[in-house]
């Protein structure tokens, strides 16, 4: 049995609990939280401890699944945890991955531990597709689309506007863009052509909706480069939408082997729950970390470095016989 | 530069030549053929040798790309070649993979060589999807569909019927089946419900078409379990169809993380040229074999065992920065 610890119990941590509970080769040593342990009501029957007690479990946990956020939690805590534990995380600030990797690789090698970073669906499964298909069809182009799903960053940006009570933003791939990629034309698509942004906004009493709509639509970096739809709704309606955590997306690789012969590869996800699916990927890679560490591997790894067989609880003979 | 040898110059060998020619980190030492070398007109400017001269190149080739068939070529020759060379092949007789693997693994380990087998899209990319997505969504079901594309085995079966001059068979996934999988209903689909078989047949003068159609439709193993459409056409029309080598297919994984939350993953290929795409996959894995061998790896590997970064000519830093 692979002994895991789960750090953090937000949406992702909850999903990891569910995934670990389904994994027949894993047992959960504990969920570690910054909150008062007795205040947590878990979805599954795992022990809960304070994060301050984590170090007492050194040597008793094969791999820690880190379920904190990429903005501050992971950059501030992973390196420290890696001194005593092997880890897997879903660090998803694309631009900062090289720096994060370098730091963790050094710490892990110094301490004889192993870390897998940026595990999930993007980065994660989508990265696998971009890399694998780019290697197979070098003379080609790849396209990534996200959605339909909530963008947390854009929702936050709306809520920071004065007069906005609550808001949520959906990123939606444009059908015309998807179809033009599927047609094999290798189009050059602008930001505006790829995705639509749809906002649902609740405003404070007496605020000027037209002014707020204009502020949203013209916000640089977030909305100015997109076609944006703004709908005004009640706070209750926004809250109802915030309960739904569905998401998805597409990766395409379109390429040719000769002037005449083109090929199109499409990978898509439709997810009822973004955090539960991300947690499922994280849990499969936790298995790989535990197994690779047992073989003596140390340092930092990404989805590009880990042979896929390590993700499965089934032996290689089974995989060759039934899935190859 | 990775030095490769290409064994066989049929459709697959031709595709490998094109792919190796596009790979900036590879050079082709030679194409090795059973035919008279001077009789071959290659699509690219590589040297051609008799297969009998291959052994003279021992030590000068990092990896051999084997482009023979799975029925007799590969089972009869790979083990022997593996005594002197590292190899990569597209062995696709699913039922015989475990036996083929065991034999090659033994020979490769005895001789300090490395072999990657069953590389292509099925087995190959489709196997990766089945395995990876099964590990991520263990509580689920996968579906593989092939087509629209020619089945060589079924075309051969038609041509063996007395009175048939020429014939070709297309395997076609049924739209209703694809849609029922996409709907997330996890349907149990019979053989007949998944694929349609469409045949184009040219008959000898004076033969009974109705009788031939009935023989095709009732042929056990090949057609009896399917809805089969038989079209009678001229030999010229069949020959025209035989020039097109397009194919494709779908892998789905549909699974749930809780009772309420389901997820659907879809991977699909639309290929203008089945052999050229298969050759592109084979060439990327040849790169991995050369690199893994350099690191001291020996034995037999499949797509499940090879970290994906080994397929790319780009360094890991580049992959992390641009594709993760």
Coordinates of N, CA, C and O in Angstrom, one line a residue, chain B residues 58 79 82-86 105-114 293 298:
Chain B
X58 N 26.9 -3.0 -38.5 CA 26.9 -3.1 -37.0 C 27.8 -2.1 -36.4 O 29.0 -1.9 -36.9
X79 N 14.0 -10.5 -33.7 CA 14.8 -11.1 -32.7 C 16.3 -11.3 -33.2 O 17.2 -11.0 -32.5
X82 N 18.0 -7.9 -33.5 CA 18.2 -7.4 -32.2 C 19.5 -7.8 -31.6 O 20.0 -7.3 -30.6
X83 N 20.1 -8.9 -32.1 CA 21.4 -9.3 -31.6 C 22.5 -8.3 -32.0 O 23.5 -8.2 -31.2
X84 N 22.3 -7.6 -33.0 CA 23.3 -6.6 -33.5 C 22.9 -5.2 -33.4 O 23.7 -4.3 -33.5
X85 N 21.6 -4.9 -33.3 CA 21.1 -3.5 -33.5 C 20.0 -3.3 -32.4 O 19.3 -4.2 -32.0
X86 N 19.8 -2.0 -32.1 CA 18.6 -1.5 -31.4 C 17.5 -1.3 -32.5 O 17.8 -1.0 -33.6
X105 N 12.5 -9.2 -25.3 CA 13.1 -8.7 -24.0 C 14.3 -9.6 -23.6 O 15.4 -9.1 -23.2
X106 N 14.1 -10.9 -23.8 CA 15.2 -11.8 -23.5 C 16.4 -11.6 -24.4 O 17.5 -11.5 -24.0
X107 N 16.1 -11.6 -25.7 CA 17.2 -11.4 -26.7 C 18.0 -10.1 -26.5 O 19.2 -10.1 -26.5
X108 N 17.2 -9.0 -26.3 CA 17.8 -7.7 -26.1 C 18.7 -7.7 -24.9 O 19.8 -7.2 -24.9
X109 N 18.2 -8.3 -23.8 CA 19.0 -8.2 -22.6 C 20.3 -9.1 -22.7 O 21.3 -8.7 -22.2
X110 N 20.2 -10.2 -23.4 CA 21.3 -11.1 -23.6 C 22.4 -10.4 -24.5 O 23.6 -10.6 -24.3
X111 N 21.9 -9.5 -25.4 CA 22.9 -8.9 -26.3 C 23.1 -7.4 -26.0 O 23.8 -6.7 -26.8
X112 N 22.6 -6.9 -24.9 CA 22.9 -5.5 -24.6 C 22.3 -4.5 -25.6 O 22.8 -3.5 -25.8
X113 N 21.1 -4.9 -26.1 CA 20.5 -4.0 -27.1 C 19.1 -3.5 -26.5 O 18.7 -4.0 -25.5
X114 N 18.5 -2.6 -27.3 CA 17.2 -2.1 -26.8 C 16.2 -2.1 -28.0 O 16.5 -1.8 -29.1
X293 N 19.1 4.1 -25.1 CA 20.3 3.2 -25.2 C 21.6 3.8 -24.7 O 22.4 3.2 -24.0
X298 N 18.6 -1.4 -21.6 CA 18.5 -2.5 -22.6 C 17.2 -3.3 -22.3 O 16.5 -3.1 -21.3

